[in-house]
Coordinates of C-alpha atoms and ligand atoms in Angstrom, one line a residue:
M1 CA 0.0 0.0 0.0
N2 CA 1.2 3.5 -0.7
R3 CA 1.4 5.2 2.6
G4 CA 1.1 8.5 0.8
L5 CA -2.5 7.7 0.1
S6 CA -3.4 6.8 3.6
R7 CA -3.5 10.4 4.8
G8 CA -5.7 11.7 2.0
C9 CA -4.7 14.6 0.0
A10 CA -6.0 17.9 1.3
L11 CA -3.4 19.7 -0.8
M12 CA -4.4 19.1 -4.4
S13 CA -1.2 20.6 -5.7
I14 CA 1.0 19.2 -8.5
G15 CA 1.6 15.6 -7.3
L16 CA 1.9 16.3 -3.6
L17 CA 0.5 13.7 -1.3
L18 CA 1.2 13.9 2.4
A19 CA 2.7 10.8 3.8
A20 CA 3.4 9.4 7.3
P21 CA 6.6 10.8 8.6
L22 CA 9.8 9.0 8.0
T23 CA 12.5 8.9 10.6
S24 CA 16.1 8.2 10.6
G25 CA 15.5 4.5 11.3
Q26 CA 13.9 4.2 7.9
Q27 CA 16.7 5.9 6.0
P28 CA 17.5 3.1 3.6
D29 CA 13.9 3.1 2.6
V30 CA 13.9 6.8 2.0
V31 CA 16.4 6.7 -0.9
A32 CA 14.1 4.3 -2.7
R33 CA 11.0 6.3 -2.0
I34 CA 12.7 9.5 -3.3
R35 CA 13.3 7.6 -6.6
A36 CA 9.8 6.2 -6.8
E37 CA 8.2 9.6 -6.1
G38 CA 10.6 11.4 -8.5
Q39 CA 10.1 8.9 -11.3
Q40 CA 6.4 7.9 -11.0
R41 CA 4.8 11.1 -9.7
S42 CA 7.2 13.8 -11.0
S43 CA 6.1 17.4 -11.3
A44 CA 9.4 18.4 -12.9
L45 CA 8.2 18.8 -16.5
G46 CA 5.1 20.8 -15.4
L47 CA 7.3 23.1 -13.3
Y48 CA 9.7 23.4 -16.2
R49 CA 7.0 24.3 -18.7
A50 CA 5.5 26.9 -16.3
L51 CA 8.9 28.5 -15.8
T52 CA 10.0 28.5 -19.4
D53 CA 6.9 28.7 -21.5
E54 CA 4.5 30.6 -19.3
I55 CA 6.9 33.0 -17.5
G56 CA 9.9 32.9 -19.9
A57 CA 13.0 35.1 -19.4
R58 CA 13.6 36.2 -15.9
L59 CA 16.1 39.1 -15.9
T60 CA 17.0 40.3 -12.4
G61 CA 15.0 43.3 -11.5
S62 CA 12.4 42.7 -14.2
P63 CA 8.7 42.1 -13.6
S64 CA 9.0 38.6 -15.0
H65 CA 11.7 37.7 -12.5
M66 CA 9.3 38.8 -9.7
Q67 CA 6.5 36.8 -11.3
A68 CA 8.7 33.7 -11.3
A69 CA 9.7 34.3 -7.6
R70 CA 6.1 34.7 -6.6
W71 CA 5.2 31.6 -8.6
A72 CA 7.9 29.6 -6.8
I73 CA 6.6 30.9 -3.4
E74 CA 3.1 29.6 -4.3
R75 CA 4.5 26.2 -5.2
F76 CA 6.4 26.0 -1.9
K77 CA 3.4 26.9 0.1
E78 CA 1.2 24.4 -1.7
W79 CA 3.7 21.7 -0.9
G80 CA 3.7 22.6 2.8
L81 CA 7.2 24.0 3.1
T82 CA 7.7 26.4 6.0
N83 CA 9.6 29.7 6.4
T84 CA 8.5 30.5 2.8
H85 CA 9.5 34.1 2.0
L86 CA 11.2 36.5 -0.4
E87 CA 14.5 37.7 0.9
P88 CA 15.4 41.2 -0.4
F89 CA 18.8 42.5 -1.3
D90 CA 19.8 45.8 -2.9
F91 CA 20.1 45.5 -6.7
G92 CA 19.4 48.7 -8.6
R93 CA 17.3 49.7 -11.6
G94 CA 15.0 47.1 -13.1
W95 CA 14.7 46.8 -16.9
Q96 CA 12.5 45.1 -19.4
L97 CA 12.4 44.8 -23.2
E98 CA 9.2 45.9 -24.8
R99 CA 10.0 46.0 -28.5
V100 CA 13.0 45.5 -30.7
S101 CA 13.0 45.4 -34.5
V102 CA 16.0 45.7 -36.8
E103 CA 15.4 45.5 -40.6
M104 CA 17.6 46.1 -43.6
T105 CA 15.6 48.0 -46.2
E106 CA 18.2 48.7 -48.8
P107 CA 19.7 47.2 -51.0
R108 CA 16.9 44.7 -50.3
Y109 CA 14.5 43.8 -47.5
V110 CA 15.9 41.5 -44.7
P111 CA 14.5 41.2 -41.2
L112 CA 17.5 40.8 -38.9
V113 CA 17.9 38.6 -35.8
A114 CA 18.8 41.2 -33.2
Y115 CA 18.4 41.9 -29.5
A116 CA 19.1 44.8 -27.2
D117 CA 21.7 44.7 -24.5
A118 CA 19.9 44.5 -21.1
W119 CA 19.6 47.9 -19.5
S120 CA 19.9 49.7 -22.9
P121 CA 17.8 52.8 -23.3
S122 CA 15.2 53.0 -26.0
T123 CA 15.7 54.6 -29.4
T124 CA 13.8 57.8 -30.0
G125 CA 11.0 56.2 -31.9
V126 CA 11.8 54.5 -35.2
V127 CA 15.3 55.3 -36.6
S128 CA 15.7 54.9 -40.3
G129 CA 18.8 55.7 -42.4
R130 CA 22.2 54.7 -43.8
A131 CA 24.2 52.3 -41.7
I132 CA 27.6 54.0 -40.9
Y133 CA 30.5 51.6 -40.5
I134 CA 33.2 52.6 -38.0
G135 CA 34.5 49.2 -37.0
D136 CA 37.9 49.9 -38.6
K137 CA 38.2 53.5 -37.3
N138 CA 40.2 54.9 -34.4
A139 CA 38.9 57.6 -32.0
E140 CA 40.4 60.4 -34.1
Q141 CA 38.8 59.1 -37.3
I142 CA 35.4 58.7 -35.6
Q143 CA 35.6 62.2 -34.3
A144 CA 36.3 63.4 -37.9
M145 CA 33.1 61.7 -39.0
A146 CA 31.0 63.7 -36.5
G147 CA 28.9 65.3 -39.2
Q148 CA 27.7 61.8 -40.4
L149 CA 27.2 60.3 -37.0
R150 CA 24.6 62.6 -35.4
G151 CA 21.3 60.6 -35.3
A152 CA 22.9 57.7 -37.2
I153 CA 22.7 54.0 -37.0
V154 CA 26.3 52.9 -36.4
L155 CA 28.1 49.6 -36.9
T156 CA 30.8 49.8 -34.2
H157 CA 32.8 46.5 -34.8
L158 CA 34.6 44.6 -37.5
P159 CA 32.8 41.8 -39.3
Q160 CA 32.8 38.8 -37.0
A161 CA 35.6 36.5 -38.0
E162 CA 35.9 34.1 -35.1
F163 CA 32.9 32.2 -33.7
V164 CA 32.0 30.3 -30.6
D165 CA 32.6 26.8 -31.9
R166 CA 33.2 24.7 -28.7
D167 CA 31.7 23.6 -25.5
R168 CA 33.8 23.4 -22.4
P169 CA 35.4 20.0 -21.7
Q170 CA 33.0 17.5 -20.2
P171 CA 33.9 16.1 -16.8
G172 CA 32.3 13.1 -15.1
L173 CA 31.8 10.7 -18.0
D174 CA 34.7 8.4 -17.4
D175 CA 37.8 8.0 -15.3
R176 CA 40.1 10.1 -17.5
P177 CA 41.8 13.2 -16.0
V178 CA 39.4 16.1 -15.9
A179 CA 39.6 19.6 -17.4
T180 CA 37.2 22.2 -16.1
G181 CA 36.5 25.8 -16.7
N182 CA 34.5 28.0 -19.1
P183 CA 35.8 28.1 -22.6
A184 CA 37.4 31.3 -23.8
L185 CA 34.6 32.9 -25.8
A186 CA 35.3 34.8 -29.0
G187 CA 34.0 38.3 -28.7
P188 CA 33.3 41.1 -31.2
R189 CA 36.4 43.0 -32.3
R190 CA 37.4 46.5 -33.4
A191 CA 40.4 47.3 -35.5
T192 CA 41.7 49.8 -33.0
A193 CA 40.9 49.9 -29.3
V194 CA 38.8 52.8 -28.4
N195 CA 38.5 52.8 -24.6
D196 CA 35.8 55.3 -24.3
L197 CA 33.8 54.4 -27.5
T198 CA 30.6 54.6 -25.5
D199 CA 31.3 58.1 -24.3
L200 CA 32.5 59.2 -27.8
L201 CA 29.4 57.9 -29.5
K202 CA 27.2 59.5 -26.8
K203 CA 29.0 62.8 -27.3
L204 CA 28.6 62.6 -31.1
G205 CA 24.8 62.0 -30.7
V206 CA 24.7 58.5 -32.4
A207 CA 21.1 57.2 -32.5
V208 CA 21.9 53.5 -32.0
A209 CA 25.0 51.3 -32.0
L210 CA 25.0 47.8 -33.6
R211 CA 27.6 45.1 -33.0
P212 CA 27.8 41.4 -34.1
S213 CA 27.2 38.3 -32.0
A214 CA 30.0 35.8 -31.9
Y215 CA 27.7 32.8 -32.1
R216 CA 26.9 31.0 -35.3
D217 CA 23.8 30.5 -37.5
G218 CA 21.5 33.1 -36.1
T219 CA 22.3 32.5 -32.5
V220 CA 22.7 35.8 -30.7
G221 CA 24.5 36.0 -27.4
V222 CA 23.4 39.0 -25.3
T223 CA 23.9 40.1 -21.7
G224 CA 24.1 43.7 -20.5
N225 CA 25.3 46.0 -17.8
R226 CA 22.9 47.2 -15.0
A227 CA 25.1 50.3 -14.6
T228 CA 24.3 51.5 -18.1
P229 CA 23.2 55.2 -17.8
T230 CA 19.6 55.8 -18.8
D231 CA 20.8 58.4 -21.4
A232 CA 23.5 56.1 -23.0
V233 CA 23.5 55.3 -26.7
P234 CA 21.1 52.4 -27.2
T235 CA 23.0 49.2 -28.1
I236 CA 21.8 46.2 -30.1
V237 CA 23.5 42.9 -31.0
V238 CA 22.9 41.5 -34.4
A239 CA 23.4 37.8 -35.6
G240 CA 27.0 37.6 -36.6
E241 CA 26.5 36.5 -40.2
Q242 CA 23.8 39.2 -40.8
Y243 CA 26.0 41.9 -39.2
N244 CA 28.8 40.8 -41.5
V245 CA 26.7 41.3 -44.7
I246 CA 25.8 44.9 -43.6
A247 CA 29.3 45.8 -42.4
R248 CA 31.0 44.4 -45.6
L249 CA 28.6 46.4 -47.8
A250 CA 28.8 49.5 -45.8
A251 CA 32.6 49.3 -45.5
Q252 CA 32.8 49.3 -49.3
G253 CA 30.6 52.4 -49.4
R254 CA 27.6 50.5 -50.8
P255 CA 24.4 52.1 -49.5
V256 CA 22.8 50.0 -46.8
S257 CA 19.7 51.3 -45.1
L258 CA 18.3 50.1 -41.8
R259 CA 15.2 50.7 -39.8
V260 CA 15.6 50.2 -36.1
E261 CA 13.1 50.5 -33.2
L262 CA 14.0 49.7 -29.6
R263 CA 11.6 50.3 -26.7
T264 CA 12.7 49.4 -23.2
R265 CA 11.4 50.2 -19.8
S266 CA 13.1 50.9 -16.5
F267 CA 11.7 50.1 -13.0
E268 CA 13.0 52.3 -10.2
E269 CA 10.4 52.1 -7.6
D270 CA 11.8 49.0 -5.8
R271 CA 15.5 48.8 -6.2
N272 CA 15.7 45.4 -4.4
S273 CA 15.7 42.0 -6.0
Y274 CA 14.7 38.9 -4.1
N275 CA 15.9 35.4 -3.4
V276 CA 13.2 32.8 -2.7
I277 CA 13.6 30.8 0.5
A278 CA 11.7 27.9 2.0
D279 CA 12.4 25.1 4.5
I280 CA 11.6 21.6 5.5
P281 CA 12.3 21.9 9.2
G282 CA 14.7 19.6 10.9
R283 CA 13.3 17.3 13.6
D284 CA 16.4 16.5 15.7
P285 CA 16.6 18.9 18.6
A286 CA 20.4 18.7 18.5
L287 CA 20.7 19.2 14.8
R288 CA 17.7 21.1 13.5
D289 CA 19.4 24.5 13.6
Q290 CA 21.9 23.2 11.1
I291 CA 21.0 23.9 7.5
V292 CA 21.4 21.8 4.5
L293 CA 20.9 24.3 1.7
V294 CA 20.0 23.4 -1.9
G295 CA 19.8 26.1 -4.5
A296 CA 19.9 27.3 -8.1
H297 CA 19.6 30.7 -9.7
L298 CA 16.1 31.6 -10.9
D299 CA 17.2 34.7 -12.8
S300 CA 18.2 34.5 -16.5
W301 CA 19.2 36.8 -19.3
H302 CA 16.4 38.3 -21.3
T303 CA 16.4 37.0 -24.9
A304 CA 15.0 33.5 -24.7
S305 CA 13.4 31.4 -21.9
G306 CA 16.5 30.9 -19.7
A307 CA 15.8 27.2 -20.0
T308 CA 19.2 25.6 -19.6
D309 CA 20.5 28.7 -17.7
N310 CA 18.9 28.1 -15.3
A311 CA 15.3 26.9 -15.3
D312 CA 16.5 23.3 -15.3
G313 CA 18.5 23.9 -12.1
A314 CA 15.7 25.8 -10.4
V315 CA 13.3 23.0 -11.3
A316 CA 15.7 20.3 -10.0
V317 CA 15.9 21.9 -6.5
M318 CA 12.2 22.8 -6.4
E319 CA 11.2 19.2 -7.4
A320 CA 13.7 17.8 -4.9
M321 CA 11.8 19.7 -2.1
R322 CA 8.5 18.6 -3.4
I323 CA 9.6 14.9 -3.4
L324 CA 11.0 15.1 0.1
R325 CA 7.7 16.7 1.4
A326 CA 5.6 14.2 -0.7
I327 CA 7.2 11.2 0.9
G328 CA 6.9 12.7 4.4
A329 CA 10.6 12.9 4.9
E330 CA 11.5 14.2 8.4
P331 CA 15.2 15.2 8.2
R332 CA 17.3 15.6 11.3
R333 CA 18.7 18.9 10.0
T334 CA 16.6 21.6 8.3
I335 CA 16.6 21.4 4.5
R336 CA 16.4 24.8 3.0
V337 CA 15.9 25.8 -0.6
A338 CA 17.1 29.0 -2.1
L339 CA 16.2 30.3 -5.6
W340 CA 18.8 33.0 -6.1
S341 CA 18.4 36.2 -8.0
G342 CA 21.2 38.4 -9.5
E343 CA 23.4 35.4 -10.3
E344 CA 24.0 36.7 -13.8
Q345 CA 25.1 40.1 -12.5
G346 CA 27.8 38.6 -10.2
L347 CA 26.3 36.0 -7.8
L348 CA 24.6 38.9 -6.1
G349 CA 21.7 37.0 -4.4
A350 CA 23.9 34.3 -3.0
R351 CA 26.5 36.8 -1.9
A352 CA 23.8 38.8 -0.1
H353 CA 22.5 35.6 1.6
V354 CA 25.9 34.7 2.8
A355 CA 26.4 38.2 4.2
Q356 CA 23.0 38.3 5.8
H357 CA 23.0 34.8 7.4
Y358 CA 26.6 33.6 7.6
A359 CA 28.6 36.6 8.8
T360 CA 30.0 35.0 12.0
P361 CA 32.0 31.8 12.5
G362 CA 29.2 30.4 14.7
A363 CA 26.7 31.0 11.9
R364 CA 29.0 29.5 9.3
N365 CA 29.3 26.3 11.4
Q366 CA 25.6 25.9 11.2
L367 CA 25.6 25.5 7.4
A368 CA 26.1 21.7 6.9
V369 CA 26.5 22.0 3.2
Y370 CA 25.3 24.0 0.2
L371 CA 24.4 22.1 -3.0
N372 CA 24.0 24.1 -6.2
D373 CA 22.5 23.2 -9.6
D374 CA 23.7 25.4 -12.4
P375 CA 26.0 25.3 -15.4
G376 CA 25.2 22.8 -18.1
S377 CA 22.0 21.0 -19.0
G378 CA 20.8 17.4 -19.2
R379 CA 21.2 14.9 -16.3
T380 CA 23.4 15.3 -13.3
L381 CA 26.6 13.3 -13.5
G382 CA 27.9 13.9 -10.0
F383 CA 29.4 16.8 -8.0
Y384 CA 32.5 19.0 -8.3
M385 CA 34.2 18.3 -5.0
E386 CA 36.3 21.6 -4.8
G387 CA 39.4 19.7 -3.7
N388 CA 37.7 18.3 -0.6
T389 CA 38.8 14.7 -0.5
Q390 CA 37.1 13.8 2.7
A391 CA 33.8 15.1 1.5
K392 CA 34.3 13.3 -1.7
A393 CA 34.5 10.0 0.1
L394 CA 31.2 10.7 1.7
F395 CA 29.6 11.9 -1.6
D396 CA 30.9 8.8 -3.4
R397 CA 29.0 6.7 -1.0
W398 CA 25.8 8.7 -1.5
L399 CA 26.2 8.6 -5.3
A400 CA 26.6 4.8 -5.4
P401 CA 22.9 4.0 -5.4
L402 CA 22.3 6.5 -8.2
T403 CA 24.8 5.2 -10.7
D404 CA 22.1 3.3 -12.7
L405 CA 20.4 6.7 -13.2
G406 CA 23.6 8.0 -14.9
A407 CA 25.0 9.8 -11.9
T408 CA 28.3 8.0 -12.0
R409 CA 31.2 10.1 -10.8
N410 CA 32.1 12.9 -8.4
I411 CA 35.3 14.7 -9.4
I412 CA 37.8 16.2 -7.0
E413 CA 38.1 19.4 -9.2
G414 CA 36.1 22.5 -8.6
I415 CA 34.0 24.8 -10.8
G416 CA 33.7 28.6 -10.6
S417 CA 31.2 31.2 -11.8
T418 CA 28.1 30.2 -9.9
D419 CA 26.3 30.4 -6.6
H420 CA 28.3 28.0 -4.5
V421 CA 31.4 30.2 -4.9
P422 CA 30.4 32.8 -2.1
F423 CA 29.9 29.9 0.3
N424 CA 33.3 28.5 -0.4
E425 CA 34.9 31.9 -0.2
A426 CA 33.4 32.2 3.3
G427 CA 34.9 28.8 4.3
M428 CA 31.7 26.8 4.1
P429 CA 31.3 23.6 2.0
G430 CA 29.6 24.4 -1.3
F431 CA 29.4 22.1 -4.2
N432 CA 27.9 22.2 -7.7
V433 CA 26.4 19.4 -9.7
I434 CA 28.2 18.2 -12.9
K435 CA 25.9 18.5 -15.9
D436 CA 26.2 17.8 -19.6
F437 CA 27.8 20.6 -21.5
G438 CA 26.6 19.5 -25.0
A439 CA 25.7 22.7 -26.9
Y440 CA 25.5 24.7 -23.6
D441 CA 28.5 27.0 -24.3
E442 CA 28.2 26.9 -28.1
R443 CA 24.5 27.4 -28.3
T444 CA 22.2 28.0 -25.3
R445 CA 24.0 29.9 -22.5
H446 CA 23.2 33.6 -22.5
T447 CA 21.7 33.4 -26.0
N448 CA 18.4 33.7 -27.9
A449 CA 18.4 30.0 -28.3
D450 CA 18.0 29.0 -24.6
Y451 CA 14.8 27.1 -25.0
P452 CA 13.5 24.0 -23.1
E453 CA 14.1 21.5 -25.9
R454 CA 17.6 20.9 -24.6
M455 CA 16.2 19.1 -21.5
T456 CA 14.3 15.9 -21.5
D457 CA 11.7 14.8 -19.0
E458 CA 14.0 12.0 -17.9
A459 CA 16.9 14.5 -17.3
L460 CA 14.7 16.8 -15.2
K461 CA 13.4 13.9 -13.1
Q462 CA 16.9 12.5 -12.6
S463 CA 18.4 15.8 -11.6
A464 CA 15.7 16.3 -8.9
I465 CA 16.1 12.7 -7.6
V466 CA 19.9 13.2 -7.3
M467 CA 19.4 16.5 -5.5
A468 CA 16.7 15.2 -3.2
T469 CA 18.9 12.1 -2.3
F470 CA 21.9 14.2 -1.5
A471 CA 19.9 16.7 0.5
W472 CA 18.4 13.9 2.5
Q473 CA 21.7 12.2 3.1
A474 CA 23.3 15.4 4.2
A475 CA 20.4 16.2 6.5
M476 CA 20.7 12.7 8.1
A477 CA 24.4 12.2 8.4
D478 CA 25.8 11.6 11.9
G479 CA 28.7 13.9 11.5
M480 CA 29.2 17.2 9.8
I481 CA 30.3 17.2 6.1
P482 CA 34.1 17.6 6.3
R483 CA 35.3 21.0 5.6
K484 CA 38.5 21.7 3.7
P485 CA 41.3 22.5 6.2
A486 CA 41.9 26.3 6.2
K487 CA 44.9 27.1 4.0
Ligands
ZN1 ZN1 24.4 32.2 -16.8

């Protein structure tokens, strides 16, 4: 009999059935029940569809990020999590894209694949006219063109010659030595460095600046800078191959006309952004003040659906919490989930959380472990162990029953650039999952191609099961997870 059914289901939320509590004596059973719940009654795909199709891109400070945060809060409440709240931190001006349209109208009509940098101001209405190419000019030469540049559509960079053609090395698949780290990404180039190009273009009254994306085949990589002044020159990134057509023609003096419209909106009223926090409270009086934290960033860049970066990670940790509640798990330590904001602007939400909650050695000792789900997509292969050999021995034991799900190897190496980093920097044990990198760097990360098709239902389920299992093990372990000796 499924004990989950014996208590009825007052909460008719996605897949949640309250079950009789499980205690530490039943631990071996729990790992199996996590798998059964995660595989047979998964909500992962539904959560993923809601986050990517219904809400979509979730730029920090945008209304859609707030919509996602509130949506997550509602799910956590439905599932019966406690301490469910939005945790503010100072962020700055919010921004949202309302319209962008870039078209070539001469020598022929071509609609262009183009996106605004986040935090770019709007153009003044529709801007039409000759494209002026300055990719090969130095500051002096640009200054000399002042007469042509006022109110103009300007191509600021050379045609894109190098493209992003590689994903980072894939750790975790076999026993070979591991290479980690982000690949060096090709960027747009200019013939001569102009340090203050932005200021110069502003001074000369340029209407809008276009530059090429370094991704191939219509993929456009776009981020943005939240410190962009509201009166800066509007900036737009165009698909590399299309930019090249325009730039080559314009460089030869052939007439190329463009029509550009960019409409963006700023939000100044609330300069906070918010992490989403919720708990499954610990039941052991001696251990319940210790926190096992699982998390992922909920924010994304603004051009697609932020599916692989990082809706898949957010769903993995949400579904892990749902699974643990659904099977009635009663952990010894408190299991807390955090959906970070501001990751893309510099791990801001996680940094704020560390500063707010783990400022003293005593507080830091209460964090049993932080488990993060971010870079890559697909299934979870294991964890990056950040050079912590003792913790690796423990994690290897916890991974063993999951190998048939494709989680086969923890690696001793670490990984940077995501939300476990501030925990490690403060001397706490933070680890990130190893994911598949197929097409992540080359295609989906921070691009207009970050859509949910790169994840399968199986991979979403598996990632949640791995995360729930590790959270449970960490919450039940007799001792603390070993910390790396201080250097
Ligand atoms: Zn990212």
